[in-house]
mmCIF file of C-alpha atoms and ligand atoms in Angstrom:
data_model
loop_
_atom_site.group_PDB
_atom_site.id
_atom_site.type_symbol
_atom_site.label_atom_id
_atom_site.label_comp_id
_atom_site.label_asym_id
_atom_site.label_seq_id
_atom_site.Cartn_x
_atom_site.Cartn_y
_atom_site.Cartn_z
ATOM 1 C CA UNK A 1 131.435 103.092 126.647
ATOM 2 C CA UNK A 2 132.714 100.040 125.574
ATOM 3 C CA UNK A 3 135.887 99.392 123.834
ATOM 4 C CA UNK A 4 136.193 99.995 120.051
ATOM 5 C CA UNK A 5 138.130 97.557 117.543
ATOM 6 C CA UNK A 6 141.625 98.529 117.486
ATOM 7 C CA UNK A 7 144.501 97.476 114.745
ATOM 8 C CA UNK A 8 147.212 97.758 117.430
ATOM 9 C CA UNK A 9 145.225 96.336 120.748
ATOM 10 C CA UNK A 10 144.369 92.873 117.979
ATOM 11 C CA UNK A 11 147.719 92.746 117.274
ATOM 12 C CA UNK A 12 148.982 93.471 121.121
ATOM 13 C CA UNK A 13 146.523 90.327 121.840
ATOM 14 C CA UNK A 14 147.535 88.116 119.265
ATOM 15 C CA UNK A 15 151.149 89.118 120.696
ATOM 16 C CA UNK A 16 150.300 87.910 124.433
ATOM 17 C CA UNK A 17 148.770 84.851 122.887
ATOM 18 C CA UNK A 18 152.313 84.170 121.607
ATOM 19 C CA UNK A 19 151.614 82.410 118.319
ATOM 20 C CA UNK A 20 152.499 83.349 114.895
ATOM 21 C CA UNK A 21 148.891 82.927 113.869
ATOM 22 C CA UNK A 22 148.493 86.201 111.303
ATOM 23 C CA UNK A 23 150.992 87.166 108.804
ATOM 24 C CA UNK A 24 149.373 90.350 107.807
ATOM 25 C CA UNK A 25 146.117 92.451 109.747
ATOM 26 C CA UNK A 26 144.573 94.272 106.762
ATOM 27 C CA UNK A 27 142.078 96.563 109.171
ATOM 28 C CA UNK A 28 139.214 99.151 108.668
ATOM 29 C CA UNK A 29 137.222 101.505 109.146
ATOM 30 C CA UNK A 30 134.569 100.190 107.234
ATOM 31 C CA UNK A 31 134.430 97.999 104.110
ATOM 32 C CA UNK A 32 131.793 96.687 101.938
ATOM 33 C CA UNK A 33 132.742 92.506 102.709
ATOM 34 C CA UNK A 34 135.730 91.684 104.676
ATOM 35 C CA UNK A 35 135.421 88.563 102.933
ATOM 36 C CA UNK A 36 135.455 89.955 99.146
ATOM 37 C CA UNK A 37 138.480 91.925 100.181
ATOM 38 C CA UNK A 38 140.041 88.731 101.421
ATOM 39 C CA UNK A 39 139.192 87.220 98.291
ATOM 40 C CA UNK A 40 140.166 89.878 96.261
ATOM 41 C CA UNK A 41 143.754 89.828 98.115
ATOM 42 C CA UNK A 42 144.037 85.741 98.333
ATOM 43 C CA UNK A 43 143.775 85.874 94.161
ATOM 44 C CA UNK A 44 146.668 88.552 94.116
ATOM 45 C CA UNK A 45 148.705 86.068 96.618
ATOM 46 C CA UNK A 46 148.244 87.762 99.942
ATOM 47 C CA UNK A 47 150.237 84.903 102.147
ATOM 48 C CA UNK A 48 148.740 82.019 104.624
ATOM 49 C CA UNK A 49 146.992 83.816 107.434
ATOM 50 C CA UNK A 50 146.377 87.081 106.311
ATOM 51 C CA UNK A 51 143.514 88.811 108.144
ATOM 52 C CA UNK A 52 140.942 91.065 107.162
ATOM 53 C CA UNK A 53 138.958 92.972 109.496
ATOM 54 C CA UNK A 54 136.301 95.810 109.614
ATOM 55 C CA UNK A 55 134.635 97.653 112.064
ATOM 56 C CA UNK A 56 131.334 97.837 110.091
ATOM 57 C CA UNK A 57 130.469 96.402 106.775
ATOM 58 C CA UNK A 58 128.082 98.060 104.706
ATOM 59 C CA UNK A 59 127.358 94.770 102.315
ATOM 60 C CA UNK A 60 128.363 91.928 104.617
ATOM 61 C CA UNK A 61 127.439 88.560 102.971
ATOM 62 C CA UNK A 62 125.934 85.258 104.713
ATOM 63 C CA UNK A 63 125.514 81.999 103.743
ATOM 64 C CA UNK A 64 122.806 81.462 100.699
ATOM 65 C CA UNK A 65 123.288 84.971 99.340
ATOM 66 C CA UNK A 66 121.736 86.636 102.376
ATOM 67 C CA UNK A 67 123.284 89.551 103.402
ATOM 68 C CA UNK A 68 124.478 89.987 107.557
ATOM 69 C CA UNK A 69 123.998 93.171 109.111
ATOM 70 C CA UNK A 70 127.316 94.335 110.358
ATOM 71 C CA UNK A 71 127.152 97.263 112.417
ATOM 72 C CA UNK A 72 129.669 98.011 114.796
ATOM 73 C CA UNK A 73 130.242 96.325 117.717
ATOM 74 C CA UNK A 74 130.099 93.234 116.342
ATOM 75 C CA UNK A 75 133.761 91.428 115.147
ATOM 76 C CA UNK A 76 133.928 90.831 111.248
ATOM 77 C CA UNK A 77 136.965 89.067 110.483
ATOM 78 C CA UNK A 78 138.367 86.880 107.276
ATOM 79 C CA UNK A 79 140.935 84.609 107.586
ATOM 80 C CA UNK A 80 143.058 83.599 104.191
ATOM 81 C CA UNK A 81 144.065 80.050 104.770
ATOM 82 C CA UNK A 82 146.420 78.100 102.317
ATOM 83 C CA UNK A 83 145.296 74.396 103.856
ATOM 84 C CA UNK A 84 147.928 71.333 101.855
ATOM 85 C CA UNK A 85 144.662 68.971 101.234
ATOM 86 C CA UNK A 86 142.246 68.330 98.303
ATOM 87 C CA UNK A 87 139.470 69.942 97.761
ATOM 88 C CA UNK A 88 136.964 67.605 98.987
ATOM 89 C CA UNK A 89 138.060 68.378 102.206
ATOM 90 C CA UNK A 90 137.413 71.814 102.733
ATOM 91 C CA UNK A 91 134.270 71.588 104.974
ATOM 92 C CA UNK A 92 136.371 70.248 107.818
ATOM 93 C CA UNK A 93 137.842 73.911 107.900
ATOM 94 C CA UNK A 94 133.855 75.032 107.934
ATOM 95 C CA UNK A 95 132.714 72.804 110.787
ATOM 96 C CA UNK A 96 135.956 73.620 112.493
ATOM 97 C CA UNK A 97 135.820 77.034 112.323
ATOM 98 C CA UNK A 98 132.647 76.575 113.963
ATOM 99 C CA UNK A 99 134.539 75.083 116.869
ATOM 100 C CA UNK A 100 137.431 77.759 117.131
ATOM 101 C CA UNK A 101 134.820 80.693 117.637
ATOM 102 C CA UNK A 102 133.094 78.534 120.238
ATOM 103 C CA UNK A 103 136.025 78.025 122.072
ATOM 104 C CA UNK A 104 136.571 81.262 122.120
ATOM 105 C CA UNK A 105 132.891 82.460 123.216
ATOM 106 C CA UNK A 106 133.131 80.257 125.658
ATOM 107 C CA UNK A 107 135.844 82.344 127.820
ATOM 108 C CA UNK A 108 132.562 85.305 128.001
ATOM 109 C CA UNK A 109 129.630 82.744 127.898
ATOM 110 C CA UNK A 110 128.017 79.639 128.954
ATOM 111 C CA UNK A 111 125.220 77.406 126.983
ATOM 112 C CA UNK A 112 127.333 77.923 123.880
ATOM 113 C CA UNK A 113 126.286 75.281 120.646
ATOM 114 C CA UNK A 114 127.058 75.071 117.114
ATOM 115 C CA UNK A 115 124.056 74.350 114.870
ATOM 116 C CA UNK A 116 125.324 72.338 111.429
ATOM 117 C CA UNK A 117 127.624 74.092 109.425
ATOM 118 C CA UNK A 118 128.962 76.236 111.510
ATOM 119 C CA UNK A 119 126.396 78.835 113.231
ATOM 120 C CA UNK A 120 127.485 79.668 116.636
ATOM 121 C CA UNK A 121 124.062 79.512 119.075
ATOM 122 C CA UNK A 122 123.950 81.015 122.981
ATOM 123 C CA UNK A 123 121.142 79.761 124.906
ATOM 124 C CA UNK A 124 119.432 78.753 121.489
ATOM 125 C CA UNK A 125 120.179 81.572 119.686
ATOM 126 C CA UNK A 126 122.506 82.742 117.048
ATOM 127 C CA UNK A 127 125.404 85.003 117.567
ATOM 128 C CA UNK A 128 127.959 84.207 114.960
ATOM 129 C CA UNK A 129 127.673 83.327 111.059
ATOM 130 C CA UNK A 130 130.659 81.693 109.637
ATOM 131 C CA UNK A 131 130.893 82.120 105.796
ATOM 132 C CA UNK A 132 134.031 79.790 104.212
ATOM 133 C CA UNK A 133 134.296 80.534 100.577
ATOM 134 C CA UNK A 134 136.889 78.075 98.565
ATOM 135 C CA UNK A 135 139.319 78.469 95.357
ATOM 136 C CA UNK A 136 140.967 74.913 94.015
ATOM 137 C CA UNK A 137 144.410 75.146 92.643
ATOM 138 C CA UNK A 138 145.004 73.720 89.314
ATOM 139 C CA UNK A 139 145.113 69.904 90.687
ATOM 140 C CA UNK A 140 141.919 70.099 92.550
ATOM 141 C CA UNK A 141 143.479 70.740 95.537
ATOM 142 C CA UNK A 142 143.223 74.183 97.567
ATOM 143 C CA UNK A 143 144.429 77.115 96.875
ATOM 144 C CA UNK A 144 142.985 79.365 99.434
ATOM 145 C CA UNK A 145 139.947 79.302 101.915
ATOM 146 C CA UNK A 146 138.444 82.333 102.747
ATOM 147 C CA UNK A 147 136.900 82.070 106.675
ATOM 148 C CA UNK A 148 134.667 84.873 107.052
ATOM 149 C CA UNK A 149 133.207 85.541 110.888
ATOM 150 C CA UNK A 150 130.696 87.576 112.166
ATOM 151 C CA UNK A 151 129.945 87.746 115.818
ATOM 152 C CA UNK A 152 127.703 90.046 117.499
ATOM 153 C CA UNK A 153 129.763 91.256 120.406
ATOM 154 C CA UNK A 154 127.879 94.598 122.164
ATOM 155 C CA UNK A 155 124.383 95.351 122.430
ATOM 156 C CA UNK A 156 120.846 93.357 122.563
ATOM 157 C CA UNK A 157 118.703 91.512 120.094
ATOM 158 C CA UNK A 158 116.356 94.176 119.512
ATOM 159 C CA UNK A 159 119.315 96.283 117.412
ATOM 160 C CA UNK A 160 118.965 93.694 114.775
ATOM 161 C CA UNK A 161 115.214 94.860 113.842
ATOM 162 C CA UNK A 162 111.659 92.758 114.111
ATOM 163 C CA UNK A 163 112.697 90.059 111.805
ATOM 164 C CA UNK A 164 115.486 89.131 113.413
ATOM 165 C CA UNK A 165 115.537 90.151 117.392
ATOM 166 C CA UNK A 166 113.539 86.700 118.146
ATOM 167 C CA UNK A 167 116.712 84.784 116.761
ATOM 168 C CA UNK A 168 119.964 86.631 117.426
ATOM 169 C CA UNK A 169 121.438 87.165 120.613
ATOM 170 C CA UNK A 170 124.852 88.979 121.049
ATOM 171 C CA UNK A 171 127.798 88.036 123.762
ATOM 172 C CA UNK A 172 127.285 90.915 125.784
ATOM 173 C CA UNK A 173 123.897 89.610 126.628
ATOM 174 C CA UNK A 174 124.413 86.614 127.944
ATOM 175 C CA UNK A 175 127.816 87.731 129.615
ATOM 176 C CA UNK A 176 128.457 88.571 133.479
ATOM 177 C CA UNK A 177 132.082 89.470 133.003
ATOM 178 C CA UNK A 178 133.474 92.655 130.716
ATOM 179 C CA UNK A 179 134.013 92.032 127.306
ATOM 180 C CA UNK A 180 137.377 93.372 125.638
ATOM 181 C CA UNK A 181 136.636 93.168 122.210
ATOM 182 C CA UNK A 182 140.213 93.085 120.862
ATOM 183 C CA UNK A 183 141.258 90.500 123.175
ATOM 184 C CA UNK A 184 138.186 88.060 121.777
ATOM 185 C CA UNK A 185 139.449 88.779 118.346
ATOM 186 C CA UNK A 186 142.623 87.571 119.477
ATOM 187 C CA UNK A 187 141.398 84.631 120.245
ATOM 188 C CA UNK A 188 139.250 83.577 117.422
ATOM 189 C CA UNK A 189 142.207 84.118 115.025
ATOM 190 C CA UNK A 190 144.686 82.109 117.318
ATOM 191 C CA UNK A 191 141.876 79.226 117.634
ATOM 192 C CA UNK A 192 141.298 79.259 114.037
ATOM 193 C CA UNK A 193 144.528 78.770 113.445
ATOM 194 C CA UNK A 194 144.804 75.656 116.156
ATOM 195 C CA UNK A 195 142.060 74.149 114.152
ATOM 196 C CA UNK A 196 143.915 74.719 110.846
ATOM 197 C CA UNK A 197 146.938 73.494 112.104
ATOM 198 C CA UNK A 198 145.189 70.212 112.927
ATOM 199 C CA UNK A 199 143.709 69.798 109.661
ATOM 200 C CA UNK A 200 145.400 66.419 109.027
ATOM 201 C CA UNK A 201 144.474 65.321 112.583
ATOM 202 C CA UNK A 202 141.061 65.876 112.687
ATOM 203 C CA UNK A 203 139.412 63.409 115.521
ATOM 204 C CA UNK A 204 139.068 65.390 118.433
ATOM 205 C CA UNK A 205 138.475 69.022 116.803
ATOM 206 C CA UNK A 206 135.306 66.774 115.287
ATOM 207 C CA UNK A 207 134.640 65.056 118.617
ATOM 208 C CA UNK A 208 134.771 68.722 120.311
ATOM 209 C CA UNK A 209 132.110 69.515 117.324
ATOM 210 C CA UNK A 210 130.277 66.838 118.282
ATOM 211 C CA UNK A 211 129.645 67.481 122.070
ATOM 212 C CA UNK A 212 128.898 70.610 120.810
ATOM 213 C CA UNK A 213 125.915 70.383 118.607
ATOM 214 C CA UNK A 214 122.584 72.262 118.997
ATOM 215 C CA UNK A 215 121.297 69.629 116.503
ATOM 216 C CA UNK A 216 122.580 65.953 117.287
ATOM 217 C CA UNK A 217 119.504 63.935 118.445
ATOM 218 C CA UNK A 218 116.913 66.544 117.271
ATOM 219 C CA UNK A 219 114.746 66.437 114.731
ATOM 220 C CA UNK A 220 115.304 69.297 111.894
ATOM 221 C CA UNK A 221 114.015 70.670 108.332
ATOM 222 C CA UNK A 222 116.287 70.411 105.903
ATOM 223 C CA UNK A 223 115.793 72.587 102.672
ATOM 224 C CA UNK A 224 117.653 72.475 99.749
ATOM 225 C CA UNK A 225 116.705 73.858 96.055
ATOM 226 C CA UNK A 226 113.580 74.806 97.411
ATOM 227 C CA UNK A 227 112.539 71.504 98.890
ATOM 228 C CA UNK A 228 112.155 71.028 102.631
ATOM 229 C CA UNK A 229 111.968 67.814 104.650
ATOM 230 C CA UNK A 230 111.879 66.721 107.819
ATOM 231 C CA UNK A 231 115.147 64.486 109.318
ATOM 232 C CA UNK A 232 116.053 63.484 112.121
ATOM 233 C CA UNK A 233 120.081 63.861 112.826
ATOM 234 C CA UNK A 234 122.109 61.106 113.549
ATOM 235 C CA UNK A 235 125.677 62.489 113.904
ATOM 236 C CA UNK A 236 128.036 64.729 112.181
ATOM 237 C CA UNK A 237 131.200 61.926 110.764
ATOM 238 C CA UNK A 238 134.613 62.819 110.510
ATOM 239 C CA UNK A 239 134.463 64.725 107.414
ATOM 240 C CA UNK A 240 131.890 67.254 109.201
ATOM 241 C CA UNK A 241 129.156 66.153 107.029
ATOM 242 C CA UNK A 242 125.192 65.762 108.728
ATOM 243 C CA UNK A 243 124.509 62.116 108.840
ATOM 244 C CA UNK A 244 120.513 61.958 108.774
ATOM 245 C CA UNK A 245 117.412 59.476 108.800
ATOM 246 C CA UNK A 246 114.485 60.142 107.118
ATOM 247 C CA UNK A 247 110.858 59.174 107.260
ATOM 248 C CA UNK A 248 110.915 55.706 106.181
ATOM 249 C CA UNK A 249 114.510 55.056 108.046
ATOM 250 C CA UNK A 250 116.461 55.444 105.568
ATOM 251 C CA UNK A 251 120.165 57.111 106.141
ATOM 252 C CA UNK A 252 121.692 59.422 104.101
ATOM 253 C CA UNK A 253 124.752 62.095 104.385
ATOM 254 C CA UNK A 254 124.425 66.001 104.038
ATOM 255 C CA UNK A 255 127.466 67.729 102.887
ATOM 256 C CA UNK A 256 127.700 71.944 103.072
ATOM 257 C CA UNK A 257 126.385 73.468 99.958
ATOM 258 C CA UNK A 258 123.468 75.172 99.398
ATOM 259 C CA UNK A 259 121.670 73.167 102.468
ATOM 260 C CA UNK A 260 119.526 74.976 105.230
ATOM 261 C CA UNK A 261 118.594 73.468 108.093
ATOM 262 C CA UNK A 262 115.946 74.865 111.035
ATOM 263 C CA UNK A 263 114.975 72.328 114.151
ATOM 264 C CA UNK A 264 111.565 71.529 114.666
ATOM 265 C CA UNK A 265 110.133 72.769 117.366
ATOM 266 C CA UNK A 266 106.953 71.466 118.222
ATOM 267 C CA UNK A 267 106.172 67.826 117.911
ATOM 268 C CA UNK A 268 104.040 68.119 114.885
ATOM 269 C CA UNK A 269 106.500 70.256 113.137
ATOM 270 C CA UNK A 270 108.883 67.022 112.354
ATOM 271 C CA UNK A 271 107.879 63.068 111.814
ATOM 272 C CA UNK A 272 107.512 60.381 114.808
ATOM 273 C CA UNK A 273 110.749 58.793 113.949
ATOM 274 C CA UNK A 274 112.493 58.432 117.452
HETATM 275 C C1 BTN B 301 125.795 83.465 107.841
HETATM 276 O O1 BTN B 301 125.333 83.609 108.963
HETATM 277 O O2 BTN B 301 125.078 83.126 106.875
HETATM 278 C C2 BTN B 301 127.260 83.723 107.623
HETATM 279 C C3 BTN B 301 127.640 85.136 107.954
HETATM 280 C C4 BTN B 301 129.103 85.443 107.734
HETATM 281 C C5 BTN B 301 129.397 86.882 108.012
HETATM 282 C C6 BTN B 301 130.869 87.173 107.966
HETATM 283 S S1 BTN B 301 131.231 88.786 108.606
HETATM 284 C C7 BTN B 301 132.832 88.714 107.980
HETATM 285 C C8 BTN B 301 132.755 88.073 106.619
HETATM 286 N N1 BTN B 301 132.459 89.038 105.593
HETATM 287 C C9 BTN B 301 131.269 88.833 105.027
HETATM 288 O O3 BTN B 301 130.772 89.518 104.116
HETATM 289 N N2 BTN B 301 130.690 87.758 105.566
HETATM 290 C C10 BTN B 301 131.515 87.141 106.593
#
C-alpha cells in the first residue's frame, strides 16, 4: 500500500531540503480546487509562499475551463507567489513552473518533456497540468500568482477512464524505484521556489525549458477562439512565449492565453514546411 499524503511527512521533507520555501501548508482532506482556496486566501493576504494542498479534489480546474480529475494519489498543490515584476511577465513563472516539476520528476523518471505552457509529458504522455492564475496590483504589476499542480503520482492510465487512458500516464508507471509521495511534494515546492527566486535571472531556467521541449522542431496545431492551424515551432524566447512559422513562412509569437496546442502526428496532419 503505498504511502498517503501527509501534512507532517511534506513538511518533514521540505525540512531536510533545508530551505525556507513555504510560509504556511494549508492541507486537506479533500477540497473542491486547491487553487480557488489559494485564491480565495491570496485576496485575504495569505503571505508569499503559502501552500495549498489536497488529497483529492472534487472540482479540480485545468487550463481552458476543463476540469482535472483529482483522485487520490495524485499531488494537487497551489503555490501563492508574491513575484516584484510587472504583469507582463507572469508567464515566465508558467513556463518555469513547468521546469521545477520536471526537475523534480526527473529524480523517479526518465524521458521526461514539457509540451508549451507548461504540461509535464513522460514518454509522450501527460502526467502533470500546471494551472497559473494571476491578480495585478493597482500599478499593473503583480500582486499574487496562483501555481496550481496536478501530478498523477500512483496508479495506471486506465484509472483516468476511455477518453483519457490513451494520453495520461502517471509516475508510478514509468518508475523502477519506490515513490514517496511526500518527499516528491517536497521537492516540487522547493524547485518552484528556485525558479521563483530566479525570476529576474531568467536565462538558464529558459535554456533548461528549452532542452526540454516535447515541441521544439515539431510541427503542431495551434487553436485559439475556435480556429486551428497548423505551425511549425521555432523556439520558445526568453519571455517563455512559442515562437512559430506558418504556412507561407511567416513568423509570429504565441503568448499563454487561451491557446491550445496538439503536435501533428502523421505527416499529413501538419504542412510541408521543414
Ligand atoms: C491542465 O492540465 O489544464 C492544468 C491542470 C491543473 C490542475 C491543478 S491541481 C491543483 C490546482 N487546483 C486546481 O483546481 N487546478 C490545479
Amino acid at each position: 500500500m503505498p504511502d498517503r499524503l501527509d501534512e507532517n511527512k511534506i513538511l518533514k521533507n521540505i525540512e531536510k531540503l533545508g530551505s525556507k520555501c513555504v510560509s504556511r501548508l494549508v492541507f486537506f482532506d479533500e477540497t473542491e480546487s486547491t487553487n480557488s482556496v489559494a485564491k480565495r486566501l491570496a485576496r485575504e493576504g495569505a503571505p508569499d509562499c503559502t501552500v495549498v494542498a489536497a488529497r483529492r479534489q472534487s472540482a479540480g480546474r485545468g487550463r481552458l475551463g476543463r476540469s482535472f480529475l483529482s483522485e487520490e494519489g495524485g499531488i494537487y498543490l497551489s503555490y501563492i507567489i508574491r513575484p516584484d515584476c510587472e504583469f507582463s511577465s507572469a508567464l515566465k513563472i508558467t513556463a518555469g513552473a513547468a521546469v521545477a516539476v520536471m526537475r523534480a520528476v526527473k529524480s523517479y523518471c526518465d524521458n521526461v518533456l514539457i509540451k508549451w505552457v507548461n504540461d509535464v509529458y513522460i514518454n509522450g504522455k501527460k502526467v502533470c497540468g500546471i494551472l497559473s492564475e494571476a491578480s495585478p496590483d493597482a500599478e499593473n504589476g503583480v500582486g499574487f500568482i496562483v501555481v496550481g499542480v496536478g501530478v498523477n503520482v500512483f496508479g495506471s492510465a486506465k484509472d483516468f477512464g476511455d477518453e483519457l487512458s490513451d494520453i495520461v500516464t502517471t509516475i508510478e508507471e514509468n518508475s523502477k524505484k519506490d515513490i514517496d509521495i511526500n518527499e516528491l511534494f517536497a521537492k516540487i515546492i522547493f524547485e518552484l521556489n528556485g525558479v521563483y527566486k530566479s525570476l529576474g535571472n531568467f536565462k538558464s531556467v529558459i535554456s533548461q525549458y528549452r532542452e526540454n521541449s516535447l515541441v521544439i522542431g515539431k510541427k503542431v496545431y495551434i487553436t485559439e477562439g475556435g480556429k486551428s492551424e497548423a505551425v511549425k515551432v521555432i523556439d520558445v524566447d526568453e519571455s517563455g512565449a512559442l515562437v512559430v512559422c506558418d504556412e507561407f513562412s511567416k513568423m509570429r509569437k504565441i503568448s499563454g492565453g487561451e491557446v491550445s496546442l496538439r503536435v501533428a502526428k502523421r505527416k499529413r496532419d501538419g504542412f510541408s514546411a521543414n
